[in-house]
PDB file of C-alpha atoms and ligand atoms in Angstrom:
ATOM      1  CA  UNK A   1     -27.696-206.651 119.069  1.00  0.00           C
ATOM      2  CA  UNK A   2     -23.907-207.309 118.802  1.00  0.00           C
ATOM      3  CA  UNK A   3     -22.640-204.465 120.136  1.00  0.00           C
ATOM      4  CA  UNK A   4     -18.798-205.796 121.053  1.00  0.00           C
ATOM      5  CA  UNK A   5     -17.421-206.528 118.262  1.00  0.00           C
ATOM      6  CA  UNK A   6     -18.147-203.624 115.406  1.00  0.00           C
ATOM      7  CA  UNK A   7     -16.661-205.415 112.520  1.00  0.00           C
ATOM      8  CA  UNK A   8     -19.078-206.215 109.364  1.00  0.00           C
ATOM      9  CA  UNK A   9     -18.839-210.322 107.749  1.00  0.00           C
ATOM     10  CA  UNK A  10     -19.156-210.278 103.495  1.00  0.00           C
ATOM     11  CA  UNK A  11     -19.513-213.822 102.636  1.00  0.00           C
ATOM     12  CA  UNK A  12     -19.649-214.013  98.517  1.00  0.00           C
ATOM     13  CA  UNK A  13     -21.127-217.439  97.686  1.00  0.00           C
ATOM     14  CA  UNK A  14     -20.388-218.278  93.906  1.00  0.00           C
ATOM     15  CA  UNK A  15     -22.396-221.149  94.327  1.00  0.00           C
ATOM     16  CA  UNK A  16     -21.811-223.204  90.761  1.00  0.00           C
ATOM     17  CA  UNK A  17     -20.029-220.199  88.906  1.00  0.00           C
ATOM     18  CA  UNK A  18     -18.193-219.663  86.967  1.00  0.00           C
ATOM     19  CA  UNK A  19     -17.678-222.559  84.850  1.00  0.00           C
ATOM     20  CA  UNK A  20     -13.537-222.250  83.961  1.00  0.00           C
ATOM     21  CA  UNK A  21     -10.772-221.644  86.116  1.00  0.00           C
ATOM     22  CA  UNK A  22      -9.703-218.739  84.111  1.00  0.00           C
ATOM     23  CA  UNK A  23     -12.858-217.151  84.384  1.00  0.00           C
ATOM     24  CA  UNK A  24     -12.686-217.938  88.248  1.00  0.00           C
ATOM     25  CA  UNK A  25      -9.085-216.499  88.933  1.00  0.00           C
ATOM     26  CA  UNK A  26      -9.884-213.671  86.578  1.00  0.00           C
ATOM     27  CA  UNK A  27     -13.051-212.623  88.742  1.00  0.00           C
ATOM     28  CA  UNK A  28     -11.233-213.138  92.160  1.00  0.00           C
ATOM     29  CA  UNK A  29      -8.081-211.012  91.153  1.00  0.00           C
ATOM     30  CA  UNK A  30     -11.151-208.263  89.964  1.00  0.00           C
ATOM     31  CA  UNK A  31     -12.899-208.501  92.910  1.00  0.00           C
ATOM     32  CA  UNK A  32      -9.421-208.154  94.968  1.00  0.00           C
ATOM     33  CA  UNK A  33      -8.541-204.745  93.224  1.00  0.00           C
ATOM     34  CA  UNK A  34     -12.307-203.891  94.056  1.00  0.00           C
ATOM     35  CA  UNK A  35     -11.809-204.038  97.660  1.00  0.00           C
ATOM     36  CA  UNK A  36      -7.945-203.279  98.126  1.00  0.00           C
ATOM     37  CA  UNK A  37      -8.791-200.329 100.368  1.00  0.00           C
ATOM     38  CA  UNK A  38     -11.258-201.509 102.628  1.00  0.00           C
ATOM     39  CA  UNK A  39     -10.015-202.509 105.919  1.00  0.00           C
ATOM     40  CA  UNK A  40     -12.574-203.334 108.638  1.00  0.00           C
ATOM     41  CA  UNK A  41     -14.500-205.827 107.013  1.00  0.00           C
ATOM     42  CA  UNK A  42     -14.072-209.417 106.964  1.00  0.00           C
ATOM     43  CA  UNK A  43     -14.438-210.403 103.584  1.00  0.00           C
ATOM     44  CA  UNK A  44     -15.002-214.417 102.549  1.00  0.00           C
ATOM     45  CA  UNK A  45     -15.326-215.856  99.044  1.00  0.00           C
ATOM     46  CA  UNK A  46     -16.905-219.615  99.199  1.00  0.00           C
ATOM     47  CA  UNK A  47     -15.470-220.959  95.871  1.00  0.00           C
ATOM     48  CA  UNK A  48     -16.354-224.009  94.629  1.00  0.00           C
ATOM     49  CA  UNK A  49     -13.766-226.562  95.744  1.00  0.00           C
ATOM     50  CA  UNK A  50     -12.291-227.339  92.212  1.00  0.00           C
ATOM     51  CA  UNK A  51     -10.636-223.469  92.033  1.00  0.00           C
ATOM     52  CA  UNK A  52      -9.529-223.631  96.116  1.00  0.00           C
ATOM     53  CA  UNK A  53      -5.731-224.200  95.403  1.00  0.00           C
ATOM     54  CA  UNK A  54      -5.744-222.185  92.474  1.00  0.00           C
ATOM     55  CA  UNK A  55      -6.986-219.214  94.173  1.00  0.00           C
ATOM     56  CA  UNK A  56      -4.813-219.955  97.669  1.00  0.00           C
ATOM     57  CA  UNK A  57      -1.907-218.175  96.112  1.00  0.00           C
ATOM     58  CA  UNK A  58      -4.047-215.099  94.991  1.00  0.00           C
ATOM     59  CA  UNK A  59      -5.643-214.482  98.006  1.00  0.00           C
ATOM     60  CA  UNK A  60      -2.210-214.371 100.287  1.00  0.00           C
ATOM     61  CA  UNK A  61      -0.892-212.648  97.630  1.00  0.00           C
ATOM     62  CA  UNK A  62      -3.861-209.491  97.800  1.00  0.00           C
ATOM     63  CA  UNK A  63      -4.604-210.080 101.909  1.00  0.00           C
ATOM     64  CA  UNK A  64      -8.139-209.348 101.853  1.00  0.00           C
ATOM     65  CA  UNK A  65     -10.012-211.893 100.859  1.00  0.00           C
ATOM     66  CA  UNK A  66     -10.467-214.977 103.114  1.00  0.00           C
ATOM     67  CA  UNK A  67     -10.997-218.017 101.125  1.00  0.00           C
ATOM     68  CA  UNK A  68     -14.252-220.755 102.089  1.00  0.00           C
ATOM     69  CA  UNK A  69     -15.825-223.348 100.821  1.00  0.00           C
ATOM     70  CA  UNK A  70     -19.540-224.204  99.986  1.00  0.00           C
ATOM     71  CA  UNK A  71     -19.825-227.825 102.179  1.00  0.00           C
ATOM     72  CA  UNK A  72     -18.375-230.327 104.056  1.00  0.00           C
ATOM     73  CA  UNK A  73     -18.482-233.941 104.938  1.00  0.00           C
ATOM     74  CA  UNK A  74     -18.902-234.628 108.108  1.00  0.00           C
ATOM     75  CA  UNK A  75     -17.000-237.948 108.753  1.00  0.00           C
ATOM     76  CA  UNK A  76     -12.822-236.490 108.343  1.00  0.00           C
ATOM     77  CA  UNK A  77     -11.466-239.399 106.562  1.00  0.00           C
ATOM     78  CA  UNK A  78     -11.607-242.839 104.999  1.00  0.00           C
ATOM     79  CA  UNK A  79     -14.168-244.519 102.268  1.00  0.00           C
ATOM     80  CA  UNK A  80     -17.104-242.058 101.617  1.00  0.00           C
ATOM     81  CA  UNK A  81     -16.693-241.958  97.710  1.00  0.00           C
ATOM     82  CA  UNK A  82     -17.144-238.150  96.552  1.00  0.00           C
ATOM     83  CA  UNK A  83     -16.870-236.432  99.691  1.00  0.00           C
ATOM     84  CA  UNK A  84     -14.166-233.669 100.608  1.00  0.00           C
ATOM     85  CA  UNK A  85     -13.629-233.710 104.822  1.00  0.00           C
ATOM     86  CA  UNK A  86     -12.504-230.382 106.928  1.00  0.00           C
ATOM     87  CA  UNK A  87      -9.451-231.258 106.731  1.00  0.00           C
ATOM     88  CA  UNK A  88      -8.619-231.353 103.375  1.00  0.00           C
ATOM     89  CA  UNK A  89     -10.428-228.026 103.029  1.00  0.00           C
ATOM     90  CA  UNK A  90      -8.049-226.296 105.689  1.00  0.00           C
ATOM     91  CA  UNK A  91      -5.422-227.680 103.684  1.00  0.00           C
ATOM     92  CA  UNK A  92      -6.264-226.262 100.514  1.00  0.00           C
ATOM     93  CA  UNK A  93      -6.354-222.413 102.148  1.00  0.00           C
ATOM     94  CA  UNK A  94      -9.910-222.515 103.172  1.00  0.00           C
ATOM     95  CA  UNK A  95     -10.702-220.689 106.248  1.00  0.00           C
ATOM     96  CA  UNK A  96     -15.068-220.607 106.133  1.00  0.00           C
ATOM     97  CA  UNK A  97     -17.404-223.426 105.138  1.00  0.00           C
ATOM     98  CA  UNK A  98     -20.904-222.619 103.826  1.00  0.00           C
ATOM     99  CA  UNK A  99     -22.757-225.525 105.610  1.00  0.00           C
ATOM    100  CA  UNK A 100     -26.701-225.834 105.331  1.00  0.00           C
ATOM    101  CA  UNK A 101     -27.350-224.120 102.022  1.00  0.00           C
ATOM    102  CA  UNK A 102     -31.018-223.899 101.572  1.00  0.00           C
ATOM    103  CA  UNK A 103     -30.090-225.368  98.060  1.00  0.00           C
ATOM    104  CA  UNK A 104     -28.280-228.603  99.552  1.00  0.00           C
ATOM    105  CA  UNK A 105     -31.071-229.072 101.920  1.00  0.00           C
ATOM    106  CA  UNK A 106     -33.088-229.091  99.412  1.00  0.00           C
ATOM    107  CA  UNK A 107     -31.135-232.209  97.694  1.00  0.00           C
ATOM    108  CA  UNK A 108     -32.251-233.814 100.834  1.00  0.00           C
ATOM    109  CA  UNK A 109     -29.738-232.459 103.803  1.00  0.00           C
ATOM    110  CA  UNK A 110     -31.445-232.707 106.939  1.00  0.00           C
ATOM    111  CA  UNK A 111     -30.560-231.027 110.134  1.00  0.00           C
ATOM    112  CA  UNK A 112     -28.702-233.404 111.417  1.00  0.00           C
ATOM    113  CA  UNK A 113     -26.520-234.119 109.073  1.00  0.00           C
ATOM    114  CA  UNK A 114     -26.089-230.057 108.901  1.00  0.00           C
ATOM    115  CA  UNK A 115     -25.250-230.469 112.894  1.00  0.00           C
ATOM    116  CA  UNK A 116     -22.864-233.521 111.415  1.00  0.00           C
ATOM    117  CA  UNK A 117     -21.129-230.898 109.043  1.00  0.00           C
ATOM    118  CA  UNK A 118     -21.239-227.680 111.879  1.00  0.00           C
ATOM    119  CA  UNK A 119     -19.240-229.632 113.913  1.00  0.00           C
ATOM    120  CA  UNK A 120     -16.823-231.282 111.372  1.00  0.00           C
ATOM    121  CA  UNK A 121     -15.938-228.429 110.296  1.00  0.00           C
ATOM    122  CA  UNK A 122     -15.020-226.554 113.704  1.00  0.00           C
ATOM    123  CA  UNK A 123     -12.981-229.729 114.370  1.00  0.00           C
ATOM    124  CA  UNK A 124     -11.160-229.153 111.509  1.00  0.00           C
ATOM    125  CA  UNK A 125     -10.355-225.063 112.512  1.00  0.00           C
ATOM    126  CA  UNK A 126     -12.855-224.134 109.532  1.00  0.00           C
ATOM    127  CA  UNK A 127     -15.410-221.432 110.658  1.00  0.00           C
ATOM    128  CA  UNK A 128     -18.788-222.558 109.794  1.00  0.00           C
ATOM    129  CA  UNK A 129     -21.109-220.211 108.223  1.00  0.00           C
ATOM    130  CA  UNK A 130     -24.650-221.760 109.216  1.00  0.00           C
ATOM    131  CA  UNK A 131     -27.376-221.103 106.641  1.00  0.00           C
ATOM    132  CA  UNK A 132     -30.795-221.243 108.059  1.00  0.00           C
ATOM    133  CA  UNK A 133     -34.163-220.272 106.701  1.00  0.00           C
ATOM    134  CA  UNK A 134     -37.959-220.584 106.051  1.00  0.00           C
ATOM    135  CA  UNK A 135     -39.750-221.481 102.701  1.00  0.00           C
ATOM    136  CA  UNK A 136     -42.630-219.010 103.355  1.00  0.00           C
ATOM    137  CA  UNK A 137     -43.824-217.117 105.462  1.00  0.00           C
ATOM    138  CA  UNK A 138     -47.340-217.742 107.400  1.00  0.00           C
ATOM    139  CA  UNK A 139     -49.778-216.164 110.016  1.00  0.00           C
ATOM    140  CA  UNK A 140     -49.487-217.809 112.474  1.00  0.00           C
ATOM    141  CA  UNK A 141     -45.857-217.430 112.522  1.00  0.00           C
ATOM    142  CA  UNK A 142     -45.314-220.960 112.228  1.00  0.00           C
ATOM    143  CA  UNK A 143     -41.984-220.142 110.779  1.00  0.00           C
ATOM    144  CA  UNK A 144     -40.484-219.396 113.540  1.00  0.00           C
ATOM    145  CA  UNK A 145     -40.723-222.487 115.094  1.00  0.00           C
ATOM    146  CA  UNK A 146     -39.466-223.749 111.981  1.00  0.00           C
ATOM    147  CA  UNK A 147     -36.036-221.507 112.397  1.00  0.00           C
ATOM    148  CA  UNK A 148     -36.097-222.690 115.953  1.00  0.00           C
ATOM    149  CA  UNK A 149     -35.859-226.317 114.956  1.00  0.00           C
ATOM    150  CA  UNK A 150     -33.380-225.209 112.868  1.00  0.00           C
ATOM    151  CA  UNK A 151     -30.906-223.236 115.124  1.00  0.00           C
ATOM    152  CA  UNK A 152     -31.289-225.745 117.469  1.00  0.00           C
ATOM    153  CA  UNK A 153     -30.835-229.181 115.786  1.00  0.00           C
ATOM    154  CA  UNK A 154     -27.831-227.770 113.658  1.00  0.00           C
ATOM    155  CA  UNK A 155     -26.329-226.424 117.118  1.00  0.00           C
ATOM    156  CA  UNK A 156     -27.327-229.465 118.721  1.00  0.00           C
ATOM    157  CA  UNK A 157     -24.014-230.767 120.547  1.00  0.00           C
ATOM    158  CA  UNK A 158     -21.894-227.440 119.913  1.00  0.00           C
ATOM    159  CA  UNK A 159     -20.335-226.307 122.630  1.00  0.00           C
ATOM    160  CA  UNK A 160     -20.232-222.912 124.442  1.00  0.00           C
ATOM    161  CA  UNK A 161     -16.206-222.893 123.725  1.00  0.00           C
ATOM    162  CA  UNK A 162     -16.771-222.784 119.921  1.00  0.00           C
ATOM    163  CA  UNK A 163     -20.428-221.549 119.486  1.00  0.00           C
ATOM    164  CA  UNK A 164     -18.659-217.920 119.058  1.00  0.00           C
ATOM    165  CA  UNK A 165     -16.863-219.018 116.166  1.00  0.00           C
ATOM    166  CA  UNK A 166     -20.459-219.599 114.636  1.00  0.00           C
ATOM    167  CA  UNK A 167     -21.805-217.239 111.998  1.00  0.00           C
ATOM    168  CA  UNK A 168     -25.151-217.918 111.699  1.00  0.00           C
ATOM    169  CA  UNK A 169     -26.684-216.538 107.775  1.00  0.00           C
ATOM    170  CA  UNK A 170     -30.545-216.130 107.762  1.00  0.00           C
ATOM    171  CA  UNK A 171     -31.549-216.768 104.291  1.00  0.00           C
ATOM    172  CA  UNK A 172     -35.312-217.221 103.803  1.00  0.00           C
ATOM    173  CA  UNK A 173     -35.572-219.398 101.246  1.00  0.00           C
ATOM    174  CA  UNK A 174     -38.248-216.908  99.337  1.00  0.00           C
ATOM    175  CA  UNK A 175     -35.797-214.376  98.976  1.00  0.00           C
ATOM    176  CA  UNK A 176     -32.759-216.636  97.203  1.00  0.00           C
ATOM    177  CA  UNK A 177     -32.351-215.920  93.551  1.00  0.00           C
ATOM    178  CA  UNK A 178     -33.465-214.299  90.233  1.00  0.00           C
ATOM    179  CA  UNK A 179     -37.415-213.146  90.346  1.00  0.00           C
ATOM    180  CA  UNK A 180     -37.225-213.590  94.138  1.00  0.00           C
ATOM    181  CA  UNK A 181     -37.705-210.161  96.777  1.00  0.00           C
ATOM    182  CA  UNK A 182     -35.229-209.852  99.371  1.00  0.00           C
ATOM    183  CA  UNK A 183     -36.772-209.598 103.391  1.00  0.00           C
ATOM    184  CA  UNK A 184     -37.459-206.230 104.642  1.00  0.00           C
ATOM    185  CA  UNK A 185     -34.964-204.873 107.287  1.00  0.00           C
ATOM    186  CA  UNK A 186     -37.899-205.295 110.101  1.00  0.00           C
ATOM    187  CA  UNK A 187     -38.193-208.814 108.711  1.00  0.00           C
ATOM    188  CA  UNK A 188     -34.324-209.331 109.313  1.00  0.00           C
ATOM    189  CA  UNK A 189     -34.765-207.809 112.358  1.00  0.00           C
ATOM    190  CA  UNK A 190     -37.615-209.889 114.200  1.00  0.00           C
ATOM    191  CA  UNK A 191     -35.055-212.742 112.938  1.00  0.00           C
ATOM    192  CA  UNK A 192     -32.315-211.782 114.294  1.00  0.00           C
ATOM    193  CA  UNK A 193     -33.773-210.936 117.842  1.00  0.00           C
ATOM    194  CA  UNK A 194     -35.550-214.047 117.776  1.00  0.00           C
ATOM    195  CA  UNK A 195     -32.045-216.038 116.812  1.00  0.00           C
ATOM    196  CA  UNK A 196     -29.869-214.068 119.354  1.00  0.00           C
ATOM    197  CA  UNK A 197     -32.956-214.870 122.242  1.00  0.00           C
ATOM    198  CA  UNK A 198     -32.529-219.300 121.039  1.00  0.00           C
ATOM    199  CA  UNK A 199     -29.256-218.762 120.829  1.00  0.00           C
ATOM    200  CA  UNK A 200     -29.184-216.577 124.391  1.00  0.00           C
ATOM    201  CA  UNK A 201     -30.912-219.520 126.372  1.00  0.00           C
ATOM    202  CA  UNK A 202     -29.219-222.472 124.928  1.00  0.00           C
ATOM    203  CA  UNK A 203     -25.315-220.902 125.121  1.00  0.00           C
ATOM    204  CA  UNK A 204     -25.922-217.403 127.781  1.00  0.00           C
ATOM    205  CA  UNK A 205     -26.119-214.044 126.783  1.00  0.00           C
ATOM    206  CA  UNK A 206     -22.501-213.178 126.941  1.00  0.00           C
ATOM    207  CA  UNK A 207     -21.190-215.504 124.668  1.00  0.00           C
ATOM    208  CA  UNK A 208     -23.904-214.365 122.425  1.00  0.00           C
ATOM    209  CA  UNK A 209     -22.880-211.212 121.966  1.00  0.00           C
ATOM    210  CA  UNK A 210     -20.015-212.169 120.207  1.00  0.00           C
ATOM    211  CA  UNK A 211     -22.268-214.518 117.083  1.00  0.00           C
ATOM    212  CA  UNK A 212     -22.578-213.234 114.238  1.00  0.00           C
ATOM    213  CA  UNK A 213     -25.488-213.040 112.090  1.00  0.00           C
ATOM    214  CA  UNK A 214     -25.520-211.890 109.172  1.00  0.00           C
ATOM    215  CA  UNK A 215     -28.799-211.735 106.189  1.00  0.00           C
ATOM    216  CA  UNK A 216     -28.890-213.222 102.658  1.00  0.00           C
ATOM    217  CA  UNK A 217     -31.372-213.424  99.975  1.00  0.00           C
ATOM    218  CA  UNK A 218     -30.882-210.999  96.880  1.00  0.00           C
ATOM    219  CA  UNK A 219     -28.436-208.818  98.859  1.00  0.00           C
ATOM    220  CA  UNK A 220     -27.147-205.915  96.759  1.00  0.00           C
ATOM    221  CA  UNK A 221     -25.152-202.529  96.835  1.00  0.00           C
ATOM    222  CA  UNK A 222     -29.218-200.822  97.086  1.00  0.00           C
ATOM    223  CA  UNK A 223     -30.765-202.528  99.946  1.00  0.00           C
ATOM    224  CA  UNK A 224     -27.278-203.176 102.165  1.00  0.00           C
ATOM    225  CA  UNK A 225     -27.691-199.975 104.226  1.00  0.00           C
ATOM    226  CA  UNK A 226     -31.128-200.965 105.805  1.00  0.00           C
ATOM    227  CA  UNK A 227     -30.212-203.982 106.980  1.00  0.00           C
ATOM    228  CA  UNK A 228     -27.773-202.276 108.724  1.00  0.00           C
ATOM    229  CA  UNK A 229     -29.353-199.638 110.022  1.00  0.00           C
ATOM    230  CA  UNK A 230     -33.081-200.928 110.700  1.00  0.00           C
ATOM    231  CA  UNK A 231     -32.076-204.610 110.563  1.00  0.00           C
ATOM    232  CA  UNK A 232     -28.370-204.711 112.722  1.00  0.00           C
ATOM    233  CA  UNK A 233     -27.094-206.874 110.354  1.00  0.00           C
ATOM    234  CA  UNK A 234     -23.609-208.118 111.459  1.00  0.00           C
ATOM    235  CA  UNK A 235     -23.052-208.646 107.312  1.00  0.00           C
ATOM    236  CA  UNK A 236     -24.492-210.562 104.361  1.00  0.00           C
ATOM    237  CA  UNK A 237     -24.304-214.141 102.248  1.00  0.00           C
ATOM    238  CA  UNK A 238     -24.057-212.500  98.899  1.00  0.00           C
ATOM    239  CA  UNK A 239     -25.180-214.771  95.882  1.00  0.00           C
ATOM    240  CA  UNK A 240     -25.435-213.160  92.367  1.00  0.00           C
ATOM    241  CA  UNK A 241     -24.137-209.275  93.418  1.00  0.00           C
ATOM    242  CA  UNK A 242     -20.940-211.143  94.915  1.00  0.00           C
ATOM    243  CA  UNK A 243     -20.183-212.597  90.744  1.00  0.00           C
ATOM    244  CA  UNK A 244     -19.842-208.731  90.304  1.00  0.00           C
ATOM    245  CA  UNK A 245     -16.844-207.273  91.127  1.00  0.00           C
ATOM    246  CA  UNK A 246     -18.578-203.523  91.476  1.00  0.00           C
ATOM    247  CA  UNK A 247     -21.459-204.798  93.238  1.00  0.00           C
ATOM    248  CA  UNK A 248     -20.164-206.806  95.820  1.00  0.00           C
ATOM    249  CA  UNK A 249     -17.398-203.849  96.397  1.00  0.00           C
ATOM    250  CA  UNK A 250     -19.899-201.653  97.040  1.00  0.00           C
ATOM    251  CA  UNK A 251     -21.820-203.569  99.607  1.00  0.00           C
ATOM    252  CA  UNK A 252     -18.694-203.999 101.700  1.00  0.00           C
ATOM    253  CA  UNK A 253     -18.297-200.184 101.526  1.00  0.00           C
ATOM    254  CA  UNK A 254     -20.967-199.484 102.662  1.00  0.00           C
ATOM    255  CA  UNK A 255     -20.301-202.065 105.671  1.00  0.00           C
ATOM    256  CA  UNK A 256     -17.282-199.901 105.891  1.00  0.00           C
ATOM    257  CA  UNK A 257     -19.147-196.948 106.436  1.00  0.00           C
ATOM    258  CA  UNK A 258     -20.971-198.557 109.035  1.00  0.00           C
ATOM    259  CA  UNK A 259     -18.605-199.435 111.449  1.00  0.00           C
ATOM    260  CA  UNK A 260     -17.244-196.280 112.438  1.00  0.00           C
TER     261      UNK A 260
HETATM  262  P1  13P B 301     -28.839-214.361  95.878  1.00  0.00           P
HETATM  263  O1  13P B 301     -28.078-213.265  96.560  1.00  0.00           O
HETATM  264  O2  13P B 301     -28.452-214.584  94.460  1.00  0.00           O
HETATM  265  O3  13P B 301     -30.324-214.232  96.083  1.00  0.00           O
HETATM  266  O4  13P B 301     -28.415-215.734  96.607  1.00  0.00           O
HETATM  267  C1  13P B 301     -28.465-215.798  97.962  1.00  0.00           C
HETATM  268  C2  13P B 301     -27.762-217.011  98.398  1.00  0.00           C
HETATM  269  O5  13P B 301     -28.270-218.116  98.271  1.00  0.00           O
HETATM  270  C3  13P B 301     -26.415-216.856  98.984  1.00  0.00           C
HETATM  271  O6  13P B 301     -26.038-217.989  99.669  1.00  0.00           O
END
């Protein structure tokens, strides 16, 4: 597992939420005093791109939150109606992109054009926080084919200079959202092994060390501490818990706690 560098990754992924500016600076500046004394973590929001500038300010302002977005286009400028390019994003004060959300794929986003938006976004100094992840699980473990695929096409092209600056989120699909059951810590595990091992034969093993990869999929403050202990989580892609200032504090304590 990634032994070199200690340091724990909270993403928070607001996804659609919440619906007023007001309501989005007020829950940033709550989650800020949450996690004003935690110091090893790296902690990202992904906003949604409308509250960005708003929230630039705030962030330098409290230190201690890094800033992302939830997706990129891939081309960086000209007439795609709709579509906000790296650029514009690093502009704004975002540092992280969310690219490959299970829920985008869903809209239709295949894995190339997730490779498309991996590697706009490095070109544009953003650090790309690759979502990958099954629908179900089955016997025969066809699933992890299925993640192979996955690591693979959306790496497809990357090169070994910038593959560190990779996270890479495993977020079975099954375990996203309300009613849903979050993996096991062994699940995680077998994941991430299997990851680091595609990810060890396409870019070496020393590189690898330094990826991140980090779980989501109803992460909260009660089931953080396995996945870092029996799983090795390198962090979490926090949905709902990371809407709630106490919630998503505590998970990054006790990511604090971990890295000793
Ligand atoms: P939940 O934590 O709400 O299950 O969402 C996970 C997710 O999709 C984060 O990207």
């Amino acid at each position: 597992m990634s032994k070199k560098i200690a340091k724990k990754i909270v993403v928070g992924n607001w996804k659609m939420n919440p619906l007023s500016l007001k309501e989005a600076e007020k829950l940033f500046i709550n989650i800020a005093k949450s996690v004003s004394n935690f110091k090893k973590t790296g902690i990202i929001v992904c906003l949604p791109f409308l509250y960005l500038e708003k929230l630039k300010s705030t962030s330098q302002r409290t230190k201690k939150i890094s800033l992302g977005a939830q997706d990129v286009f891939w081309e960086d400028a000209g007439a795609y109606t709709g579509e906000i390019s790296g650029d514009m994003l690093y502009d704004i004060g975002a540092k992280y992109v969310i690219v490959g959300h299970s829920e985008r794929r869903e809209m239709g986003e295949s894995n190339n054009d997730v490779n498309k938006k991996v590697k706009a976004a490095i070109r544009a100094g953003l650090v790309p926080v690759l979502c990958v992840g099954e629908s179900m699980r089955d016997k025969n473990h066809e699933y992890l084919n299925f993640i192979k695929t996955q690591v693979i096409e959306c790496l497809n092209g990357v090169s070994k200079n910038f593959i560190s600056k990779v996270i890479i989120a495993y977020e079975p699909i099954w375990a996203i959202g309300k009613g849903a059951y979050p993996a096991t810590p062994e699940e995680f595990r077998e994941m991430n092994i299997f990851i680091r091992k595609i990810l060890s034969d396409k870019f070496g093993v020393k590189i690898v060390e330094d990826i991140k990869i980090i779980y989501g999929g109803s992460v909260d403050e009660k089931n953080t501490e396995g996945f870092i202990k029996a799983g090795y989580a390198d962090g979490f892609l926090v949905g709902r818990a990371s809407l709630n200032p106490k919630k998503f504090s505590e998970i990054i304590k006790i990511c604090e706690a971990s890295d000793k």
